Amino acid sequence: MTGLENEINRRRTFAIISHPDAGKTTLTEKLLLYGGAIQLAGSVKGKATARHAVSDWMELEKQRGISITSSVMQFEYRGYCINILDTPGHQDFSEDTYRTLMAADSAVMVIDAAKGIEPQTRKLFKICAMRKIPIFTFINKLDREARSPFDLLEELEHEFGIGTYPMNWPIGCGQDFKGVYDRKEEKILAFHEFHRGQDKISAVTCNLDDKETLDGLIGQKLRVSLQEDIELVDGAGYDYDLDAIQCGALSPVFFGSALNNFGVEPFLNWFLEMTVSPLPRVSKGNVIDPFNPAFSAFVFKIQANMNKAHRDRIAFMRICSGKFVREKEYYHVQSGKTLRLPQPQQLMASDRSVIDEAYAGDIIGVFDPGLFSIGDTICESGMALQYDGIPSFAPEHFAAVERIDTMKRKQFEKGILQIAQEGAIQIFHEPYSGFEEVIVGVVGVLQFEVLEYRLRTEYGVEIRRRDLPYEMIRWITSEKTVPSDLNVTSDTKWVQDYKGNNLLLFTAQWCVDWALQKNTGLSLAEFNSQE
Ligand code: G4P
C-alpha cells in the first residue's frame, strides 16, 4: 500500500446524531478522551463548560442553551484517524444536520434508554436511511431506570424498518445495573459506580453456563434473566451480517452509559472494526474512487463568525478523493476559478490549526471570501468533476422581512444574501421587486431568531418581521408555464428566488392540488437541487 492509500484507508468519518439530551455531547467527549484529545473527561467541569468548549460558537447558542452549529473533531486512535461530525441537537436546525450527514460515511445514533426513539431521532434516521449509510446505535443511560432492551430493539426495528443486532446485552439497569454481556467476545463487562470519570472498565471473561462465577458477579436473579434473554436474542434475533450493517440494513446496537464512560471503549473498537474507509462519491453519474490520488472535495457547510475576533466565514469541505496540499492551486468548478484555498484548517474543540495536508475522508475548513456555496466542487484542474448537489429542504415557515432604518440598505442586502448563501435561510421576493422586502423561508422557526440576531450583531441592521401564512413551497418546473396566467386560489402567492426561478407559496395542500388540477401542463417540485 502506498503512503497515500494507507492514509485514506485508516480514516473513518462519522456523524453523531440524537434527540437533545440523549447524551450526544457526553458520548462525544468520552470518545475524544480515548484519542487523548481531551486530557481527562473527568476534568471537564460541567456540561456548560464542556459544550461551549467543544461545539458552541454563537452567543445565541449560549443564551438558549442549544447547539445550533455543528462542528468537526479529529482524533487518532489505534492507528485510525477518526473524524467526528457533531450535529445540532435542535430540530429547527435539521437542515444543517442533513448537510452534515452528506459528508459522513456512517452515523452513530444515541438513544436515551428510558425514552427510546424521540421525534428528532426519527427525522434524522430518515436522512441516514436515504443515504444507506451504516447506522450504529448507542443506547445510553443504563445507570438510570431504563425500558426493557427487547422493547427498545422492537421499537427501532418497527419504526425504522431495519434489523438490529445487539452487540452487547445490559444486565439490569438503574440501581441494579451490573454491566453488559459482550455477545461476540462472550465476556461480562462489569459496571462499578466508581468508574465515573476516566477509569477503564474491568472485563471478566465468563461463559454463560458458569453459574458460580456469574452469581458472584451479578447475583442469581440477574444471572437467570441474562441467560434467558441471551437465549432469546440468539434464537429469535437477527444474525450478525457485516454486509447488511455496511449498507445500513442492520444496526449494531450497544448498551452503555456515556456519563460513566461505560461501554464507550468497546463501542469504539467494534465501530472501527465494522466500518470501512471513506466511501466513494458520485460526480455526474460517475463514481469517484477516494483512493484516486487527485484531490477533490465538496462544500457541505458554510459558517460565518465562528470566531468573533476574526469575523470570518469558513467553508467546510469533505475531501472525496486524494490528498489536499496547502500550497497547491485547485479549481473551483462553479466559478471556474483556480485558487489556493485560503488558510486551510482543521478544527479541534474551539481551536483551529492550519494544516498542510489532508486526505479523502477528512473535513477541512477554508476561509471563504464569499466565493463558495453549499454543494460546490473543488478539485484538481482538469478533473472535470461536479459532485451531486445537496438538495435544500422545502421551508415550512415564511415571513416578510424589511429593515427598520431605511439608510441601511447595503448592509441589509449584504447580510441577508450572505446568510442565505450559507444555507441558514432561503430568500425569495415578489417578481419585479428588489430588496425592499424579502420573503424569508425557514425549516424551523428558530432560524428566524438566528437571522434577526445575526443581522443585528454582525451587520448592524434591525429588521421588522411579518409572519406569513404560507406553509408550503413549490418550484415551478414546467418550462411553458407563465406564472402570472395561472389559475390559483387567492391565497396562493407567486414569488421568485434570487436565481430567478419561479415558485408558488401555498397555505395548504388542497391549494397545491387545486393549482395542479386547474392548470394543465403545470408541474411543481418540492425540492430545488442546488446547482
Ligand atoms: P445531548 O448532547 O444529546 O443534548 O446530551 P448531553 O450529553 O448534554 O446529556 C444530557 C444530560 O444527560 C446531561 O445531564 C448528561 O450529564 C446526562 N447524561 C449523559 N449520559 C448519561 C448517562 O450515561 N447516565 C446518566 N445518568 N446521565 C447521562 P444534565 O443534567 O443536563 O447536565 P450535567 O449537569 O450532568 O452536565
Short mmCIF file of C-alpha atoms in Angstrom, two decimals, residues 16-492:
data_model
loop_
_atom_site.label_atom_id
_atom_site.label_comp_id
_atom_site.label_asym_id
_atom_site.label_seq_id
_atom_site.Cartn_x
_atom_site.Cartn_y
_atom_site.Cartn_z
CA ILE A 16 -23.23 11.67 15.68
CA ILE A 17 -26.95 12.27 15.98
CA SER A 18 -29.55 12.26 18.72
CA HIS A 19 -32.59 13.90 20.16
CA PRO A 20 -31.47 16.67 22.55
CA ASP A 21 -30.42 15.35 25.97
CA ALA A 22 -29.94 11.73 24.97
CA GLY A 23 -26.21 12.11 25.64
CA LYS A 24 -24.57 13.03 22.34
CA THR A 25 -22.25 15.63 23.87
CA THR A 26 -21.26 13.31 26.68
CA LEU A 27 -20.54 10.41 24.34
CA THR A 28 -18.51 12.66 22.03
CA GLU A 29 -16.40 13.81 24.95
CA LYS A 30 -15.70 10.26 26.04
CA LEU A 31 -14.75 9.25 22.50
CA LEU A 32 -12.35 12.15 22.33
CA LEU A 33 -10.89 11.00 25.60
CA TYR A 34 -9.83 7.72 24.03
CA GLY A 35 -8.00 9.61 21.38
CA GLY A 36 -6.28 11.66 24.04
CA ALA A 37 -7.88 14.73 22.55
CA ILE A 38 -9.22 15.82 25.91
CA GLN A 39 -6.88 15.21 28.79
CA LEU A 40 -9.35 13.82 31.26
CA ALA A 41 -13.05 13.59 30.69
CA GLY A 42 -13.39 13.87 34.46
CA SER A 43 -11.72 17.24 34.38
CA VAL A 44 -14.48 18.73 32.27
CA LYS A 45 -16.31 20.70 34.88
CA GLY A 46 -19.85 20.56 33.77
CA LYS A 47 -21.87 20.33 30.67
CA ALA A 48 -21.98 24.05 30.21
CA THR A 49 -18.22 24.40 30.04
CA ALA A 50 -17.75 21.28 28.02
CA ARG A 51 -20.32 22.19 25.46
CA HIS A 52 -19.02 25.60 24.85
CA ALA A 53 -15.52 24.32 24.66
CA VAL A 54 -16.38 21.77 22.06
CA SER A 55 -19.01 22.96 19.73
CA ASP A 56 -20.76 26.16 20.55
CA TRP A 57 -19.67 29.36 18.97
CA MET A 58 -22.55 31.66 18.83
CA GLU A 59 -23.67 33.79 21.70
CA LEU A 60 -27.22 32.87 20.89
CA GLU A 61 -26.48 29.24 21.46
CA LYS A 62 -25.19 30.05 24.89
CA GLN A 63 -28.21 32.11 25.74
CA ARG A 64 -30.63 29.43 24.66
CA GLY A 65 -28.54 26.50 25.76
CA ILE A 66 -28.90 24.77 22.45
CA SER A 67 -26.44 23.74 19.87
CA ILE A 68 -27.11 25.40 16.55
CA THR A 69 -23.92 24.84 14.70
CA SER A 70 -22.21 21.59 14.01
CA SER A 71 -18.53 21.06 14.44
CA VAL A 72 -15.87 18.65 13.34
CA MET A 73 -13.38 16.92 15.56
CA GLN A 74 -10.49 14.75 14.57
CA PHE A 75 -8.53 12.33 16.70
CA GLU A 76 -6.15 9.41 16.38
CA TYR A 77 -6.89 6.07 17.99
CA ARG A 78 -5.17 2.70 17.48
CA GLY A 79 -3.74 3.77 14.17
CA TYR A 80 -7.07 5.10 12.88
CA CYS A 81 -7.70 8.73 12.09
CA ILE A 82 -11.25 9.46 13.19
CA ASN A 83 -13.37 12.43 12.15
CA ILE A 84 -16.48 13.07 14.24
CA LEU A 85 -19.07 15.38 12.79
CA ASP A 86 -21.19 16.80 15.56
CA THR A 87 -24.69 17.85 14.60
CA PRO A 88 -27.02 20.43 16.12
CA GLY A 89 -29.46 18.85 18.51
CA HIS A 90 -32.32 21.23 17.93
CA GLN A 91 -34.91 20.20 15.38
CA ASP A 92 -35.13 23.66 13.85
CA PHE A 93 -31.64 23.12 12.50
CA SER A 94 -32.20 19.75 10.95
CA GLU A 95 -31.25 21.10 7.55
CA ASP A 96 -27.77 21.70 8.86
CA THR A 97 -27.71 18.17 10.23
CA TYR A 98 -28.84 16.87 6.90
CA ARG A 99 -25.94 18.54 5.11
CA THR A 100 -23.53 17.27 7.71
CA LEU A 101 -24.79 13.76 7.17
CA MET A 102 -23.97 14.15 3.48
CA ALA A 103 -20.34 14.49 4.50
CA ALA A 104 -20.29 11.39 6.72
CA ASP A 105 -19.73 7.75 5.86
CA SER A 106 -21.66 6.38 8.81
CA ALA A 107 -23.79 7.62 11.68
CA VAL A 108 -23.91 6.98 15.38
CA MET A 109 -27.36 7.38 16.84
CA VAL A 110 -27.55 7.99 20.58
CA ILE A 111 -30.77 6.97 22.29
CA ASP A 112 -31.87 7.51 25.87
CA ALA A 113 -32.69 4.06 27.29
CA ALA A 114 -35.64 5.42 29.26
CA LYS A 115 -37.15 7.25 26.31
CA GLY A 116 -36.40 5.21 23.21
CA ILE A 117 -36.97 6.85 19.85
CA GLU A 118 -37.84 10.54 20.11
CA PRO A 119 -39.07 12.88 17.35
CA GLN A 120 -35.67 14.20 16.39
CA THR A 121 -34.14 10.71 16.23
CA ARG A 122 -36.92 9.75 13.86
CA LYS A 123 -36.29 12.64 11.49
CA LEU A 124 -32.54 12.16 11.46
CA PHE A 125 -32.80 8.46 10.96
CA LYS A 126 -34.82 9.00 7.80
CA ILE A 127 -32.00 11.05 6.37
CA CYS A 128 -29.44 8.37 7.17
CA ALA A 129 -31.69 5.75 5.64
CA MET A 130 -31.94 7.78 2.43
CA ARG A 131 -28.18 7.61 2.08
CA LYS A 132 -27.98 3.95 3.10
CA ILE A 133 -25.02 4.60 5.35
CA PRO A 134 -24.29 2.28 8.28
CA ILE A 135 -26.06 3.32 11.47
CA PHE A 136 -24.68 2.37 14.85
CA THR A 137 -26.98 2.68 17.83
CA PHE A 138 -25.72 3.56 21.29
CA ILE A 139 -28.45 3.10 23.91
CA ASN A 140 -27.38 5.35 26.73
CA LYS A 141 -28.07 5.96 30.43
CA LEU A 142 -28.36 2.34 31.56
CA ASP A 143 -27.31 3.54 35.00
CA ARG A 144 -30.79 5.01 35.23
CA GLU A 145 -34.12 3.24 35.08
CA ALA A 146 -34.50 2.05 31.50
CA ARG A 147 -37.04 0.43 29.27
CA SER A 148 -36.69 -3.25 28.50
CA PRO A 149 -33.98 -3.85 25.89
CA PHE A 150 -36.41 -6.02 23.93
CA ASP A 151 -38.87 -3.14 23.81
CA LEU A 152 -36.21 -0.74 22.61
CA LEU A 153 -34.99 -3.05 19.86
CA GLU A 154 -38.51 -3.81 18.76
CA GLU A 155 -39.23 -0.10 18.56
CA LEU A 156 -36.13 0.51 16.42
CA GLU A 157 -37.00 -2.32 14.07
CA HIS A 158 -40.64 -1.45 13.84
CA GLU A 159 -40.31 2.30 13.42
CA PHE A 160 -37.26 2.33 11.21
CA GLY A 161 -37.81 -0.83 9.24
CA ILE A 162 -34.27 -2.07 9.83
CA GLY A 163 -32.84 -5.06 11.63
CA THR A 164 -30.94 -4.68 14.90
CA TYR A 165 -28.09 -6.72 16.24
CA PRO A 166 -27.33 -6.16 19.93
CA MET A 167 -23.56 -6.38 20.24
CA ASN A 168 -23.89 -6.50 24.00
CA TRP A 169 -26.75 -7.01 26.40
CA PRO A 170 -27.46 -5.00 29.54
CA ILE A 171 -27.52 -6.70 32.91
CA GLY A 172 -30.10 -4.85 34.97
CA CYS A 173 -30.49 -1.10 34.91
CA GLY A 174 -30.62 1.89 37.26
CA GLN A 175 -29.60 0.94 40.81
CA ASP A 176 -29.23 -2.68 39.70
CA PHE A 177 -27.10 -2.03 36.65
CA LYS A 178 -24.29 -4.58 36.78
CA GLY A 179 -22.78 -4.20 33.34
CA VAL A 180 -23.16 -5.72 29.92
CA TYR A 181 -22.56 -9.08 28.35
CA ASP A 182 -20.47 -8.85 25.19
CA ARG A 183 -22.09 -11.33 22.83
CA LYS A 184 -19.22 -11.63 20.42
CA GLU A 185 -16.44 -11.99 22.92
CA GLU A 186 -18.62 -13.82 25.42
CA LYS A 187 -17.49 -11.83 28.37
CA ILE A 188 -19.02 -9.65 31.00
CA LEU A 189 -18.00 -6.07 31.38
CA ALA A 190 -18.68 -5.24 34.99
CA PHE A 191 -20.02 -1.84 35.91
CA HIS A 192 -18.91 -0.16 39.10
CA GLU A 193 -20.15 3.19 40.21
CA PHE A 194 -16.58 4.32 40.77
CA HIS A 195 -15.95 4.17 37.06
CA ARG A 196 -17.46 7.58 36.82
CA GLY A 197 -14.77 9.55 35.09
CA GLN A 198 -11.91 8.18 33.11
CA ASP A 199 -11.15 4.79 34.63
CA LYS A 200 -11.04 1.79 32.35
CA ILE A 201 -13.68 -0.87 32.89
CA SER A 202 -12.90 -4.31 34.26
CA ALA A 203 -13.91 -7.15 31.96
CA VAL A 204 -14.45 -10.67 33.17
CA THR A 205 -14.41 -13.42 30.60
CA CYS A 206 -17.23 -15.65 31.56
CA ASN A 207 -19.13 -18.47 29.96
CA LEU A 208 -22.86 -18.03 30.32
CA ASP A 209 -23.13 -21.53 31.77
CA ASP A 210 -20.66 -20.75 34.52
CA LYS A 211 -23.29 -20.21 37.20
CA GLU A 212 -20.92 -19.82 40.08
CA THR A 213 -18.80 -17.03 38.63
CA LEU A 214 -21.85 -15.32 37.26
CA ASP A 215 -23.74 -15.47 40.54
CA GLY A 216 -20.73 -13.96 42.24
CA LEU A 217 -20.62 -11.15 39.73
CA ILE A 218 -24.21 -10.21 39.17
CA GLY A 219 -26.33 -12.28 41.56
CA GLN A 220 -28.57 -15.20 40.83
CA LYS A 221 -31.65 -13.27 39.78
CA LEU A 222 -29.88 -11.24 37.11
CA ARG A 223 -27.88 -14.26 36.01
CA VAL A 224 -31.09 -16.19 35.29
CA SER A 225 -32.67 -13.37 33.35
CA LEU A 226 -29.44 -12.78 31.41
CA GLN A 227 -29.32 -16.43 30.39
CA GLU A 228 -32.94 -16.31 29.29
CA ASP A 229 -32.50 -13.05 27.42
CA ILE A 230 -29.44 -14.24 25.55
CA GLU A 231 -31.15 -17.46 24.59
CA LEU A 232 -33.98 -15.42 23.19
CA VAL A 233 -31.86 -12.94 21.22
CA ASP A 234 -29.62 -15.71 19.91
CA GLY A 235 -32.64 -17.70 18.82
CA ALA A 236 -35.07 -15.07 17.61
CA GLY A 237 -32.90 -12.07 16.77
CA TYR A 238 -31.15 -11.18 13.52
CA ASP A 239 -27.87 -12.90 12.68
CA TYR A 240 -24.70 -10.87 12.60
CA ASP A 241 -24.24 -9.81 8.99
CA LEU A 242 -21.48 -7.34 8.17
CA ASP A 243 -22.74 -6.70 4.63
CA ALA A 244 -26.16 -5.75 5.97
CA ILE A 245 -24.51 -3.47 8.54
CA GLN A 246 -22.42 -1.75 5.91
CA CYS A 247 -25.40 -0.91 3.74
CA GLY A 248 -27.47 0.37 6.65
CA ALA A 249 -29.96 -2.53 6.71
CA LEU A 250 -28.84 -3.84 10.10
CA SER A 251 -27.88 -1.60 13.00
CA PRO A 252 -25.43 -2.89 15.58
CA VAL A 253 -26.73 -1.86 19.00
CA PHE A 254 -24.60 -1.11 22.05
CA PHE A 255 -25.87 -0.56 25.57
CA GLY A 256 -23.91 1.62 27.96
CA SER A 257 -23.62 4.76 29.99
CA ALA A 258 -21.67 7.57 28.41
CA LEU A 259 -21.57 9.61 31.58
CA ASN A 260 -19.89 6.76 33.42
CA ASN A 261 -17.67 6.01 30.47
CA PHE A 262 -19.16 2.58 30.44
CA GLY A 263 -19.33 0.68 27.16
CA VAL A 264 -17.69 3.50 25.22
CA GLU A 265 -14.34 1.87 24.52
CA PRO A 266 -15.80 -1.45 23.31
CA PHE A 267 -18.20 0.55 21.21
CA LEU A 268 -15.35 2.44 19.59
CA ASN A 269 -13.37 -0.73 18.97
CA TRP A 270 -16.28 -2.55 17.34
CA PHE A 271 -17.23 0.53 15.41
CA LEU A 272 -13.76 0.71 13.87
CA GLU A 273 -13.84 -2.94 13.03
CA MET A 274 -17.19 -2.75 11.29
CA THR A 275 -16.87 0.50 9.36
CA VAL A 276 -14.99 0.98 6.15
CA SER A 277 -12.58 3.58 4.85
CA PRO A 278 -14.06 6.64 3.06
CA LEU A 279 -16.88 5.80 0.69
CA PRO A 280 -16.82 6.81 -2.98
CA ARG A 281 -18.96 9.76 -4.12
CA VAL A 282 -20.80 10.37 -7.36
CA SER A 283 -19.94 13.10 -9.84
CA LYS A 284 -22.15 13.48 -12.92
CA GLY A 285 -23.13 9.82 -12.75
CA ASN A 286 -19.53 8.61 -12.33
CA VAL A 287 -18.29 7.01 -9.15
CA ILE A 288 -15.09 8.68 -7.98
CA ASP A 289 -12.68 6.42 -6.16
CA PRO A 290 -11.48 8.01 -2.90
CA PHE A 291 -8.07 6.42 -3.48
CA ASN A 292 -7.64 8.32 -6.73
CA PRO A 293 -4.60 10.49 -5.88
CA ALA A 294 -6.11 13.63 -7.41
CA PHE A 295 -7.74 15.89 -4.82
CA SER A 296 -11.45 16.60 -4.97
CA ALA A 297 -13.95 17.83 -2.38
CA PHE A 298 -17.41 19.33 -1.97
CA VAL A 299 -18.63 22.10 0.29
CA PHE A 300 -21.32 20.92 2.69
CA LYS A 301 -21.48 23.77 5.14
CA ILE A 302 -20.66 27.43 5.41
CA GLN A 303 -20.36 29.04 8.78
CA ALA A 304 -19.90 32.70 9.50
CA ASN A 305 -18.35 34.27 12.53
CA MET A 306 -17.18 31.17 14.28
CA ASN A 307 -14.60 33.31 15.85
CA LYS A 308 -15.78 36.73 16.93
CA ALA A 309 -12.26 38.13 16.86
CA HIS A 310 -11.87 37.26 13.20
CA ARG A 311 -15.38 37.91 11.85
CA ASP A 312 -14.72 35.41 9.14
CA ARG A 313 -16.58 32.87 7.13
CA ILE A 314 -15.49 29.29 6.86
CA ALA A 315 -16.50 26.85 4.13
CA PHE A 316 -16.34 23.26 5.30
CA MET A 317 -15.49 20.72 2.69
CA ARG A 318 -15.41 16.99 2.72
CA ILE A 319 -12.47 15.58 0.81
CA CYS A 320 -13.76 12.92 -1.54
CA SER A 321 -10.57 11.75 -3.19
CA GLY A 322 -6.81 12.00 -2.98
CA LYS A 323 -4.67 14.32 -0.97
CA PHE A 324 -5.02 18.00 -0.26
CA VAL A 325 -1.82 20.03 -0.22
CA ARG A 326 -1.86 23.52 1.21
CA GLU A 327 0.47 25.18 -1.26
CA LYS A 328 -1.25 23.84 -4.35
CA GLU A 329 -3.80 25.64 -6.50
CA TYR A 330 -7.18 23.99 -7.06
CA TYR A 331 -10.09 24.53 -9.36
CA HIS A 332 -13.43 25.80 -8.05
CA VAL A 333 -15.85 24.31 -10.55
CA GLN A 334 -18.81 26.66 -10.01
CA SER A 335 -16.87 29.89 -10.51
CA GLY A 336 -14.37 28.48 -13.00
CA LYS A 337 -11.58 29.98 -10.89
CA THR A 338 -8.27 28.43 -9.95
CA LEU A 339 -7.16 29.35 -6.47
CA ARG A 340 -5.11 28.43 -3.47
CA LEU A 341 -7.52 27.56 -0.65
CA PRO A 342 -7.00 30.25 1.97
CA GLN A 343 -5.97 29.20 5.48
CA PRO A 344 -6.99 25.55 5.33
CA GLN A 345 -7.66 24.35 8.82
CA GLN A 346 -8.88 21.52 10.89
CA LEU A 347 -10.90 22.13 13.98
CA MET A 348 -10.49 20.65 17.34
CA ALA A 349 -12.81 21.90 20.03
CA SER A 350 -12.68 25.67 19.75
CA ASP A 351 -9.13 25.60 18.48
CA ARG A 352 -8.19 25.68 14.88
CA SER A 353 -4.91 24.72 13.42
CA VAL A 354 -3.73 25.45 9.94
CA ILE A 355 -2.89 22.25 8.15
CA ASP A 356 -0.51 21.45 5.34
CA GLU A 357 -2.19 18.34 4.05
CA ALA A 358 -5.33 16.28 4.44
CA TYR A 359 -6.79 13.16 2.85
CA ALA A 360 -10.01 11.72 1.48
CA GLY A 361 -12.43 11.33 4.38
CA ASP A 362 -11.16 14.44 6.16
CA ILE A 363 -13.06 17.65 6.61
CA ILE A 364 -11.22 20.89 6.15
CA GLY A 365 -12.43 24.40 6.72
CA VAL A 366 -11.16 27.12 4.42
CA PHE A 367 -11.54 30.84 4.68
CA ASP A 368 -14.35 31.84 2.33
CA PRO A 369 -14.13 35.26 0.71
CA GLY A 370 -17.79 34.91 -0.35
CA LEU A 371 -16.98 32.63 -3.26
CA PHE A 372 -18.34 29.29 -2.15
CA SER A 373 -21.88 27.99 -1.89
CA ILE A 374 -23.17 24.78 -0.41
CA GLY A 375 -22.72 21.86 -2.78
CA ASP A 376 -19.77 23.39 -4.70
CA THR A 377 -17.00 21.17 -6.03
CA ILE A 378 -13.28 21.91 -5.70
CA CYS A 379 -10.80 19.66 -7.45
CA GLU A 380 -7.51 19.42 -9.25
CA SER A 381 -7.56 21.36 -12.51
CA GLY A 382 -8.57 19.28 -15.46
CA MET A 383 -10.60 16.74 -13.48
CA ALA A 384 -13.96 17.97 -14.84
CA LEU A 385 -15.83 16.88 -11.75
CA GLN A 386 -19.06 18.11 -10.26
CA TYR A 387 -20.33 16.33 -7.20
CA ASP A 388 -24.05 15.90 -6.88
CA GLY A 389 -25.61 18.97 -5.29
CA ILE A 390 -27.10 18.95 -1.83
CA PRO A 391 -30.83 19.48 -2.16
CA SER A 392 -32.30 22.11 0.10
CA PHE A 393 -35.21 21.35 2.37
CA ALA A 394 -38.53 22.91 1.48
CA PRO A 395 -39.07 25.70 4.03
CA GLU A 396 -42.19 25.39 6.14
CA HIS A 397 -42.37 28.86 7.69
CA PHE A 398 -42.32 32.17 5.89
CA ALA A 399 -42.01 35.80 6.89
CA ALA A 400 -41.67 39.12 5.10
CA VAL A 401 -38.61 40.93 6.38
CA GLU A 402 -37.63 44.57 5.94
CA ARG A 403 -35.05 46.84 7.52
CA ILE A 404 -36.22 49.43 10.03
CA ASP A 405 -33.55 52.02 9.22
CA THR A 406 -34.01 52.83 5.54
CA MET A 407 -30.42 54.10 5.36
CA LYS A 408 -29.04 50.62 5.88
CA ARG A 409 -29.94 49.19 2.50
CA LYS A 410 -26.44 47.97 1.66
CA GLN A 411 -25.84 46.24 4.98
CA PHE A 412 -29.28 44.64 4.87
CA GLU A 413 -28.73 43.35 1.35
CA LYS A 414 -25.28 42.05 2.07
CA GLY A 415 -26.29 40.42 5.35
CA ILE A 416 -29.36 38.68 4.11
CA LEU A 417 -27.65 37.45 0.94
CA GLN A 418 -24.68 36.10 2.84
CA ILE A 419 -26.81 34.35 5.42
CA ALA A 420 -28.85 32.81 2.61
CA GLN A 421 -25.68 31.72 0.84
CA GLU A 422 -24.64 29.88 3.96
CA GLY A 423 -27.88 27.95 3.71
CA ALA A 424 -29.19 29.24 7.04
CA ILE A 425 -32.32 30.68 5.41
CA GLN A 426 -33.85 30.71 1.94
CA ILE A 427 -34.86 34.01 0.42
CA PHE A 428 -37.45 34.97 -2.16
CA HIS A 429 -39.01 38.13 -3.45
CA GLU A 430 -42.09 39.26 -5.29
CA PRO A 431 -41.48 39.38 -9.03
CA TYR A 432 -40.15 42.72 -10.26
CA SER A 433 -39.22 43.86 -6.76
CA GLY A 434 -35.77 44.03 -5.23
CA PHE A 435 -34.54 44.04 -1.70
CA GLU A 436 -37.07 46.38 -0.11
CA GLU A 437 -38.94 43.47 1.36
CA VAL A 438 -37.53 39.99 1.35
CA ILE A 439 -39.56 36.84 1.88
CA VAL A 440 -37.63 34.51 4.09
CA GLY A 441 -38.36 30.80 4.28
CA VAL A 442 -37.05 28.55 7.04
CA VAL A 443 -37.43 24.96 8.08
CA GLY A 444 -37.60 25.74 11.81
CA VAL A 445 -38.82 29.00 13.36
CA LEU A 446 -35.70 29.41 15.50
CA GLN A 447 -33.89 30.19 12.28
CA PHE A 448 -35.82 33.48 12.19
CA GLU A 449 -34.34 34.33 15.56
CA VAL A 450 -30.88 33.49 14.30
CA LEU A 451 -31.46 35.75 11.30
CA GLU A 452 -32.59 38.69 13.43
CA TYR A 453 -29.76 38.18 15.86
CA ARG A 454 -27.10 37.91 13.21
CA LEU A 455 -28.31 40.87 11.17
CA ARG A 456 -28.22 42.96 14.31
CA THR A 457 -24.89 41.81 15.71
CA GLU A 458 -22.92 41.17 12.53
CA TYR A 459 -24.35 43.71 10.11
CA GLY A 460 -25.81 46.35 12.44
CA VAL A 461 -29.28 46.09 10.91
CA GLU A 462 -32.54 45.93 12.85
CA ILE A 463 -35.37 44.27 10.99
CA ARG A 464 -39.13 44.15 11.11
CA ARG A 465 -40.63 40.72 10.58
CA ARG A 466 -44.16 39.92 9.49
CA ASP A 467 -45.06 36.25 9.62
CA LEU A 468 -46.83 34.94 6.53
CA PRO A 469 -49.49 32.24 6.48
CA TYR A 470 -47.82 30.01 3.89
CA GLU A 471 -46.77 26.51 4.78
CA MET A 472 -45.68 25.02 1.51
CA ILE A 473 -43.45 25.97 -1.33
CA ARG A 474 -43.20 24.50 -4.80
CA TRP A 475 -40.81 25.28 -7.61
CA ILE A 476 -42.49 25.61 -11.00
CA THR A 477 -40.68 23.16 -13.20
CA SER A 478 -42.82 23.19 -16.35
CA GLU A 479 -40.98 25.38 -18.82
CA LYS A 480 -44.02 26.70 -20.69
CA THR A 481 -45.89 27.89 -17.61
CA VAL A 482 -46.46 31.65 -17.39
CA PRO A 483 -46.84 32.22 -13.64
CA SER A 484 -48.97 35.36 -13.97
CA ASP A 485 -51.53 33.44 -16.06
CA LEU A 486 -52.00 30.63 -13.55
CA ASN A 487 -55.41 29.83 -12.14
CA VAL A 488 -54.67 29.51 -8.41
CA THR A 489 -56.53 30.13 -5.15
CA SER A 490 -56.50 33.74 -3.96
CA ASP A 491 -54.18 32.91 -1.07
CA THR A 492 -51.50 31.42 -3.32
#
